[in-house]
XYZ file of C-alpha atoms in Angstrom:
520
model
C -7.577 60.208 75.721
C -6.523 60.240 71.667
C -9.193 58.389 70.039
C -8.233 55.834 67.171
C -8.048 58.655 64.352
C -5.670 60.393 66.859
C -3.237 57.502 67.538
C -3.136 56.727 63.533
C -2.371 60.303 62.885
C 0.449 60.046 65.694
C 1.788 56.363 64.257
C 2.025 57.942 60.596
C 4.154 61.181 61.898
C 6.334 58.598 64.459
C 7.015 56.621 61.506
C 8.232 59.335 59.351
C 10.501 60.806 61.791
C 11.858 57.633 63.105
C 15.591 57.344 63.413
C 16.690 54.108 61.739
C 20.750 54.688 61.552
C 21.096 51.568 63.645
C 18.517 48.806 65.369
C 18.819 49.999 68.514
C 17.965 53.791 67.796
C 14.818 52.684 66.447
C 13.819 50.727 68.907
C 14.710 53.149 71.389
C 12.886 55.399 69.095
C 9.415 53.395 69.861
C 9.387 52.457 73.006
C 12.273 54.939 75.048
C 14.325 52.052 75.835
C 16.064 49.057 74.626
C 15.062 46.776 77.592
C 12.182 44.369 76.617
C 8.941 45.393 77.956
C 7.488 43.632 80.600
C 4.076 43.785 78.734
C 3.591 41.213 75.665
C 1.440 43.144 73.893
C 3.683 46.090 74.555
C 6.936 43.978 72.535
C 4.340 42.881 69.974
C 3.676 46.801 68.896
C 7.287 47.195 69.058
C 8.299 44.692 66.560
C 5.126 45.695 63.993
C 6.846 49.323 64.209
C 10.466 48.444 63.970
C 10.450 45.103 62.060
C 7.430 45.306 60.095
C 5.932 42.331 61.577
C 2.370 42.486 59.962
C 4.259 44.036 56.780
C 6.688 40.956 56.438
C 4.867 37.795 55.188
C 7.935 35.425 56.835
C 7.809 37.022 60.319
C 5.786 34.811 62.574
C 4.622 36.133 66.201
C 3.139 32.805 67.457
C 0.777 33.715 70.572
C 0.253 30.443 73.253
C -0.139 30.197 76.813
C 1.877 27.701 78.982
C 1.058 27.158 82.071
C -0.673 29.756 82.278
C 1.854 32.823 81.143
C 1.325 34.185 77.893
C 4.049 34.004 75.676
C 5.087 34.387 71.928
C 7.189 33.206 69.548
C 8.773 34.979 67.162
C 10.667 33.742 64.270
C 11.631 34.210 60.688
C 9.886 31.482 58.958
C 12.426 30.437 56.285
C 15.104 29.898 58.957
C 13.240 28.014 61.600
C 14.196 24.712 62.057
C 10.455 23.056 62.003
C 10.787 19.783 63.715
C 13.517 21.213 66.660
C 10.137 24.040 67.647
C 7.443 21.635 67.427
C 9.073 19.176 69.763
C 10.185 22.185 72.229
C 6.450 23.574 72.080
C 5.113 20.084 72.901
C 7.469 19.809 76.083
C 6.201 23.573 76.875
C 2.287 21.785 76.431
C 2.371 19.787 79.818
C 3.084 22.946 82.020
C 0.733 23.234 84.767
C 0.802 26.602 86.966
C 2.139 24.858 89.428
C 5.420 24.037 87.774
C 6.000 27.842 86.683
C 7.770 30.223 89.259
C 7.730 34.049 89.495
C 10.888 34.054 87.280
C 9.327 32.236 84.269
C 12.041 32.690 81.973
C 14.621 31.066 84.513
C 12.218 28.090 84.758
C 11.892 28.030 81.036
C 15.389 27.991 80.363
C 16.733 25.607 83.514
C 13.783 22.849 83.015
C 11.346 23.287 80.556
C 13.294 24.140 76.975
C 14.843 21.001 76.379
C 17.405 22.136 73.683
C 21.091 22.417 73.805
C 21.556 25.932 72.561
C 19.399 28.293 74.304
C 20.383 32.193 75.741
C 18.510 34.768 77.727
C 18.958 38.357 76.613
C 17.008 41.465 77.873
C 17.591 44.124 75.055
C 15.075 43.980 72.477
C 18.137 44.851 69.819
C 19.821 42.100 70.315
C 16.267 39.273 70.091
C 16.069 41.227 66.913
C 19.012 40.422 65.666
C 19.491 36.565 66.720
C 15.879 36.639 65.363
C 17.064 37.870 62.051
C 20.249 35.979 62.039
C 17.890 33.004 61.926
C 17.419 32.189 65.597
C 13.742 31.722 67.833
C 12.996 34.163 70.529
C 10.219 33.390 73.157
C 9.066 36.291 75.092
C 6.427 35.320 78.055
C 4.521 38.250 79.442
C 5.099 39.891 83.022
C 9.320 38.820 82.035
C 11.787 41.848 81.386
C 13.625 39.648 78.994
C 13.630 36.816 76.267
C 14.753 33.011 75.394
C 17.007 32.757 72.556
C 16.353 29.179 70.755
C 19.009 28.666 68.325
C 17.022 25.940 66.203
C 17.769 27.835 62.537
C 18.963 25.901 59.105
C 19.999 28.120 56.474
C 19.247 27.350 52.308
C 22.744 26.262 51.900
C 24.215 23.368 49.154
C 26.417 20.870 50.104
C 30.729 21.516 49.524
C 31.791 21.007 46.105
C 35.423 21.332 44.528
C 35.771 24.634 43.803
C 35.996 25.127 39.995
C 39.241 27.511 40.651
C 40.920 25.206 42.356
C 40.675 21.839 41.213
C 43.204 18.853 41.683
C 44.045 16.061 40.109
C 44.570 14.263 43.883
C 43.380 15.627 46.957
C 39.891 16.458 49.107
C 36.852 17.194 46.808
C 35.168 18.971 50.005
C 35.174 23.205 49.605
C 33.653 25.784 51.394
C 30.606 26.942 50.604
C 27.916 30.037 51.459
C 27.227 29.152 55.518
C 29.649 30.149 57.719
C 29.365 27.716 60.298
C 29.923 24.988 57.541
C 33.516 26.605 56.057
C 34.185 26.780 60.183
C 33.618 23.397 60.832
C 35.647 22.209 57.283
C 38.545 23.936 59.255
C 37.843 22.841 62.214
C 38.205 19.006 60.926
C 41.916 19.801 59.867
C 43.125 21.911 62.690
C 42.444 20.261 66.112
C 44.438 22.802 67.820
C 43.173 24.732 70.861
C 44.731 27.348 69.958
C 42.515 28.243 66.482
C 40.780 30.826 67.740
C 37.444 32.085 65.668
C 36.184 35.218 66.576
C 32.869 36.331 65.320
C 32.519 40.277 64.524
C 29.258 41.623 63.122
C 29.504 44.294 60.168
C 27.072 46.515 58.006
C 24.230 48.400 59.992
C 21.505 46.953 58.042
C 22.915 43.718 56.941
C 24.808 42.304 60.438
C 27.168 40.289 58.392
C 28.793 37.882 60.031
C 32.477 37.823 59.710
C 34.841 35.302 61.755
C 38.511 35.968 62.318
C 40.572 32.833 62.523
C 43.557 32.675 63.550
C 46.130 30.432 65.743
C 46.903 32.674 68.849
C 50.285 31.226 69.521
C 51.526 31.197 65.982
C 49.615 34.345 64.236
C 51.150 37.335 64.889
C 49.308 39.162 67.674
C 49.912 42.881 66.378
C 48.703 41.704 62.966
C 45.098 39.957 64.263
C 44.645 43.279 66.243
C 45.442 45.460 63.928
C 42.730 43.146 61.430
C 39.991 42.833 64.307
C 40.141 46.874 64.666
C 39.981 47.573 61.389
C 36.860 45.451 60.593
C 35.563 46.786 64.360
C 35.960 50.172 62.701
C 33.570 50.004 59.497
C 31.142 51.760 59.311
C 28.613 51.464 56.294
C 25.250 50.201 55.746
C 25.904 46.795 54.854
C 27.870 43.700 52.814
C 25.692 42.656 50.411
C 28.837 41.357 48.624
C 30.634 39.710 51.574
C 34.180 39.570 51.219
C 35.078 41.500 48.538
C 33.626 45.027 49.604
C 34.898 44.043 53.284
C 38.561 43.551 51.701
C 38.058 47.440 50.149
C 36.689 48.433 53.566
C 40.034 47.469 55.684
C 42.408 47.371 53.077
C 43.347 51.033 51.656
C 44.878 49.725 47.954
C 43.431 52.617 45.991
C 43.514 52.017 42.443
C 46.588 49.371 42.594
C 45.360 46.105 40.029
C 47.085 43.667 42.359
C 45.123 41.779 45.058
C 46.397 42.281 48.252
C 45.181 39.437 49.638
C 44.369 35.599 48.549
C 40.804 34.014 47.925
C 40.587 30.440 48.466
C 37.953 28.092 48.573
C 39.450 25.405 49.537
C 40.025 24.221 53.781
C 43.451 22.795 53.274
C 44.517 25.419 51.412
C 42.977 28.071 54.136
C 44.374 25.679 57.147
C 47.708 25.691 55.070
C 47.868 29.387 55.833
C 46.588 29.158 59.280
C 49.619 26.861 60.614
C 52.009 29.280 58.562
C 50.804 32.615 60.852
C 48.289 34.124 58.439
C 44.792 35.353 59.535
C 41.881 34.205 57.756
C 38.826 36.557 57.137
C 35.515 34.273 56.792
C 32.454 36.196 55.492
C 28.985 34.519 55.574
C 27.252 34.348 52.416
C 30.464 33.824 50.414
C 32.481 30.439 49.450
C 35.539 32.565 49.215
C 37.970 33.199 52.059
C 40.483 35.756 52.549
C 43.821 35.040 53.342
C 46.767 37.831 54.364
C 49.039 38.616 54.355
C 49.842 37.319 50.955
C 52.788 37.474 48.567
C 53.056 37.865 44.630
C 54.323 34.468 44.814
C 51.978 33.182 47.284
C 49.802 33.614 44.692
C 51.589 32.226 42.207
C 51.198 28.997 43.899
C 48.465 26.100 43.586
C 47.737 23.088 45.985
C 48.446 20.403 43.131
C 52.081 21.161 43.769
C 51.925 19.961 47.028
C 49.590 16.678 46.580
C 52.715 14.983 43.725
C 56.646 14.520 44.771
C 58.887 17.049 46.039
C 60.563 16.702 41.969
C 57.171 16.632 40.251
C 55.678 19.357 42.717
C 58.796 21.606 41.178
C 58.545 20.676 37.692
C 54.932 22.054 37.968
C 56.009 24.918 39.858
C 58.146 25.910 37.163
C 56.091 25.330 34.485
C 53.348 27.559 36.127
C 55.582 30.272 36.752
C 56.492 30.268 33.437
C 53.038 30.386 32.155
C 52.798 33.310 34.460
C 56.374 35.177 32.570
C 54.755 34.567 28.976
C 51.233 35.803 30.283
C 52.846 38.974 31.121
C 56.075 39.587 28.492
C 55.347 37.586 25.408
C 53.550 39.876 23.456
C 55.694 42.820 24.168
C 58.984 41.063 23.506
C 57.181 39.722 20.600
C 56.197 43.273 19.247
C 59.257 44.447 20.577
C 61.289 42.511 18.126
C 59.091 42.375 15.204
C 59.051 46.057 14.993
C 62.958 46.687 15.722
C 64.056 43.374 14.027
C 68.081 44.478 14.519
C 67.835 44.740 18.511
C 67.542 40.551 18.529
C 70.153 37.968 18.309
C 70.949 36.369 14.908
C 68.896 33.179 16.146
C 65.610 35.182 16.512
C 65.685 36.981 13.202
C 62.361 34.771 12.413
C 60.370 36.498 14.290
C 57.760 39.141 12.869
C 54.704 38.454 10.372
C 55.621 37.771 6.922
C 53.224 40.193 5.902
C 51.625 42.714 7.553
C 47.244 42.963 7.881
C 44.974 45.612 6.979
C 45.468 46.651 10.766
C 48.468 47.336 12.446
C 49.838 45.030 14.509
C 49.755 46.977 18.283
C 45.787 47.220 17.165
C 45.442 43.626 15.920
C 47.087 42.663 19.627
C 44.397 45.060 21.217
C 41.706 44.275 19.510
C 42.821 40.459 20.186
C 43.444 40.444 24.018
C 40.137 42.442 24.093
C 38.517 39.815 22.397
C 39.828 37.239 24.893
C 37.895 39.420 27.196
C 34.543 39.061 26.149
C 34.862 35.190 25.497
C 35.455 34.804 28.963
C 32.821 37.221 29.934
C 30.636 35.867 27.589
C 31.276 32.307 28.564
C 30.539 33.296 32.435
C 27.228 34.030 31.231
C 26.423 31.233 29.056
C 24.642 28.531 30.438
C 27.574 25.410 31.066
C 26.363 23.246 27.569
C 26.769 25.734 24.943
C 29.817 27.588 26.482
C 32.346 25.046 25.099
C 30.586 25.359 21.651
C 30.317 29.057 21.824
C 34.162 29.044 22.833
C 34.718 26.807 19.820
C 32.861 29.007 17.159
C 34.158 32.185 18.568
C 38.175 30.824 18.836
C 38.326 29.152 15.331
C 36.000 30.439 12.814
C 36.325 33.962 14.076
C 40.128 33.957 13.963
C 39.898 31.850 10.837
C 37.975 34.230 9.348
C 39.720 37.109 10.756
C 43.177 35.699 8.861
C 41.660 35.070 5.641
C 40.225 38.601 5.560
C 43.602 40.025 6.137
C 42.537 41.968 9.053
C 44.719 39.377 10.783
C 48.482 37.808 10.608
C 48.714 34.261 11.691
C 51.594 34.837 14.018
C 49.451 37.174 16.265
C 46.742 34.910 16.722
C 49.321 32.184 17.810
C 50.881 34.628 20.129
C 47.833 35.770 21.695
C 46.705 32.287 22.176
C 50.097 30.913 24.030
C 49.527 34.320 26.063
C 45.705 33.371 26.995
C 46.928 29.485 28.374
C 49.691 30.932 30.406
C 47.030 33.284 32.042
C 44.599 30.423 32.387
C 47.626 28.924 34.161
C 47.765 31.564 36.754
C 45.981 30.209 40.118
C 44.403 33.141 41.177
C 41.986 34.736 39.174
C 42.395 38.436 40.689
C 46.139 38.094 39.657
C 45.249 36.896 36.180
C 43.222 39.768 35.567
C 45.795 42.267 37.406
C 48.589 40.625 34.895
C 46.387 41.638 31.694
C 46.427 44.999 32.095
C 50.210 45.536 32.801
C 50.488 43.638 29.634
C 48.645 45.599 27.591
C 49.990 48.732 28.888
C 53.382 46.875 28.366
C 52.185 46.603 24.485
C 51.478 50.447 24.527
C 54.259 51.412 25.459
C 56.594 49.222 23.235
C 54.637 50.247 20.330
C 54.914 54.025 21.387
C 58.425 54.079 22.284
C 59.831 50.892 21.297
C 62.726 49.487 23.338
C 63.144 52.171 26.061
C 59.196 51.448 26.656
C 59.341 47.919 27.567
C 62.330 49.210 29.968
C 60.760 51.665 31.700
C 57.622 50.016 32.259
C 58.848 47.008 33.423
C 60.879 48.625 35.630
C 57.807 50.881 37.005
C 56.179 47.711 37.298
C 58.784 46.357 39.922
C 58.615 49.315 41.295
C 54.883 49.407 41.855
C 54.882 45.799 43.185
C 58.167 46.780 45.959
C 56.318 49.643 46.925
C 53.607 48.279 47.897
C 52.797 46.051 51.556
C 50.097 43.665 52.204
C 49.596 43.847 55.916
C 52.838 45.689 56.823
C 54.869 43.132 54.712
C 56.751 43.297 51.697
C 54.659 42.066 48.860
C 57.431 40.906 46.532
C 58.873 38.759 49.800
C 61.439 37.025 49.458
C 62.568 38.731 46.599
C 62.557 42.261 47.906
C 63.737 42.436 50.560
C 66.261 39.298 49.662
C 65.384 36.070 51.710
C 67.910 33.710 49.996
C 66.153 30.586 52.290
C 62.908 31.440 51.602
C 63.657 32.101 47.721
C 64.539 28.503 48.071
C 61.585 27.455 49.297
C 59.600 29.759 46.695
C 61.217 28.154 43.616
C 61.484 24.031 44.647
C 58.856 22.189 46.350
C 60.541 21.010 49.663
C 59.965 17.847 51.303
C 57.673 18.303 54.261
C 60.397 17.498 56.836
C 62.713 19.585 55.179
C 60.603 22.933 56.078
C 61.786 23.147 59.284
C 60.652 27.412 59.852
C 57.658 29.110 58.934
C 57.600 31.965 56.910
C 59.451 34.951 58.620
C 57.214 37.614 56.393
C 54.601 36.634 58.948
C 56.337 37.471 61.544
C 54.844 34.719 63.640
C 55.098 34.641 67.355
C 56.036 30.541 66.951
C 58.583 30.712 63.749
C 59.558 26.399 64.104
C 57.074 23.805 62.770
C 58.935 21.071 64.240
C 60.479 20.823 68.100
C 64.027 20.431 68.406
C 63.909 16.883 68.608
C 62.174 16.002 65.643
C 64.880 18.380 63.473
C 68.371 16.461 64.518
């Protein structure tokens, strides 16, 4: 026999051959199969090599006999829910022999365990992983298998508003970091058994939980396949950023600026969506959820609209898309017609600086919009009571300054700020951001080639929206193709018995919201 020198030696070269492209390679790796070992020491070596149990201060292996078995507990000690284990173990204390059969984990689980969620699994992999995912596994020696004690709380704050998406009247509740908690503030609005949630795992380090919700008999059932393959089918290391790098895994937009589908983190807005066909994408770890398919109206669109009257609800509808319109084509119009003064009708012949800076006006607009740039940046970064001063300091006596130094005309300052509050006034952020840089390529162009600029590139930026498909449908829907109905809908805040259809772009498998009945 290898004396202790020997087996070190062996360990060290084991280790640094080991095969760790997924769990259950490595554990395969150390002990030639994935079934758990009938010895406890045996599953005890095991998880020192693979997990890194004496290496990892938080992993607990917590050795006890019960009625005379040995068993042991093993548990990340952040995520074990104290009080739920202490009163299991104390049950576990009164076990005589008597009371345990040959099959000690049946007798465990059927009589002795008194909690409500409790599993048996018999792959080492997969006690690992509900280990690591924050549940208990009990292993008892002479037993080819495991308990699974899901008694885990997760570091987690309460819901909040979301700061994106406030309201002036509405639910203050909004999703936060813990999946189960965002499932359960959709579950309260949608007490339909037929909101499905499917849980997928993704990442072969991280096991990122990711839920697919959808309402079978409403959601299109070629679309929540073709989204549960997709996600089935990466294959990377892990999600350390949740939803966004899982929205770059199973959606191929290249380098197109426009989101391709909608955050929210609010639960009506997401259960909105869920009764109009879409599938929702839930990623743990993040207070966002994905919504698709989406539209460039869709998100265009803000909850507030629907929480006033069908008349108010439009009024702000229009206003917003309005913001939207100068966010994008008031600075190039502006330029447009400073620069080439004739091309305008009589009435506009105002427009254009009275005198021109010490920098020419396409550079005082870039340097400008730029500038907008790093106040927000530098805002995100400022801790919450100086970032209204900072904004204060940087908006007025820089531009102040900025005017009086000639570097800067007064009328570009004004039109970059009108620009900035209708791009505030966009709901979603990702489409803000996408909307800044066709406008400043927009202001390149005009200043490079003047009129048949601002032509061309808004027409390539039509183009580039039609041409592109979230999900297999048309992004600029109903515009392109033409859905005079749902243009309707798009423009004027309905009454809620006046939407009588759901949106075809879905192509939901139930298209009425209301029975027969209730439409006469």
């Amino acid at each position: 026999m290898a004396g202790p020198d020997g087996e070190n030696s062996e360990l060290k070269r084991k280790r640094k051959e080991e095969i760790s492209n997924s769990l259950e390679e490595s554990v395969v790796y150390w002990q030639d199969t994935d079934r758990i070992s009938k010895k406890l020491d045996e599953s005890k070596r095991t998880l020192k090599e693979v997990v890194g149990l004496d290496n990892a201060f938080d992993l607990v292996f917590r050795e006890m006999t019960f009625g005379g078995r040995r068993t042991g507990l093993f548990y990340v000690n952040g995520f074990a829910k104290d009080d739920v284990l202490t009163e299991i173990l104390k049950r576990l204390t009164y076990l005589d022999k008597e009371q345990i059969s040959a099959n000690a984990i049946k007798a465990f689980m059927d009589c002795y365990v008194p909690h409500i969620q409790v599993e048996k699994v018999t792959k080492m992999s997969e006690a690992i992983n509900y280990v690591l995912a924050g549940g208990t596994a009990l292993f008892v020696d002479q037993e080819q298998a495991a308990l699974i004690i899901d008694a885990k709380v997760f570091p987690s704050r309460g819901p909040e508003e979301p700061s994106l998406e406030r309201v002036v009247r509405g639910a203050r509740d909004g999703f936060t970091e813990t999946l189960l908690t965002n499932v359960a503030l959709v579950r309260r609005r949608i007490r339909d058994p037929g909101l499905k949630l499917e849980l997928v795992q993704v990442g072969r380090r991280t096991r990122t939980d990711v839920c697919i919700a959808y309402i079978d008999d409403i959601a299109d059932g070629k679309l929540v396949e073709s989204v549960r393959s997709k996600i089935e089918n990466v294959n990377i290391d892990g999600l350390p950023l949740a939803d966004k790098q899982l929205e770059e895994a199973i959606i191929n937009k290249g380098w197109f600026p426009y989101p391709l589908v909608r955050y929210s983190e609010r639960p009506d807005v997401v259960a909105s969506h869920l009764l109009s066909g879409c599938v929702v994408l839930m990623v743990d770890t993040s207070p966002s959820v994905m919504v698709l398919p989406t539209t460039f109206f869709d998100l265009c669109q803000h909850v507030e609209e629907n929480r006033q009257t069908p008349f108010m609800g439009t009024y702000m509808m229009w206003v917003r898309f309005l913001g939207i319109a100068v966010s994008l084509f008031l600075l190039p119009l502006w330029l447009l017609l400073a620069t080439k003064p004739g091309i305008g009708p009589a009435f506009l012949e105002f427009i254009g600086p009275n005198k021109t800076g010490k920098i020419p006006i396409i550079g005082q607009f870039l340097i400008a919009d730029i500038g907008v740039d790093l106040l927000r940046i530098a805002a995100v970064h400022t801790p919450t009571p100086l970032a209204t001063a900072m904004g204060l300091v940087a908006a007025i006596m820089i531009g102040d300054i900025a005017i009086k130094a000639g570097l800067f005309v007064n009328e570009v300052v004004l039109m970059m700020a009108v620009a900035a509050i209708g791009m505030f006034a966009t709901p979603s952020y990702e489409l803000a951001l996408a909307n800044r840089i066709v406008r400043l390529a927009l202001l390149v162009a005009v200043a490079i080639f003047g009129v048949p600029g601002f032509v061309v590139g808004v027409t390539l930026f039509i183009l580039l929206l039609a041409t592109h498909r979230s999900y297999n449908s048309s992004y600029l829907w109903p515009f392109i193709p033409f859905n005079a109905k749902a243009l309707t809908s798009t423009v004027f805040r309905k009454p809620v018995l006046n939407v009588k259809l759901r949106p075809s772009f879905n192509k939901t498998d139930d298209s009425t919201k209301m029975p027969r009945r209730a439409r006469k």
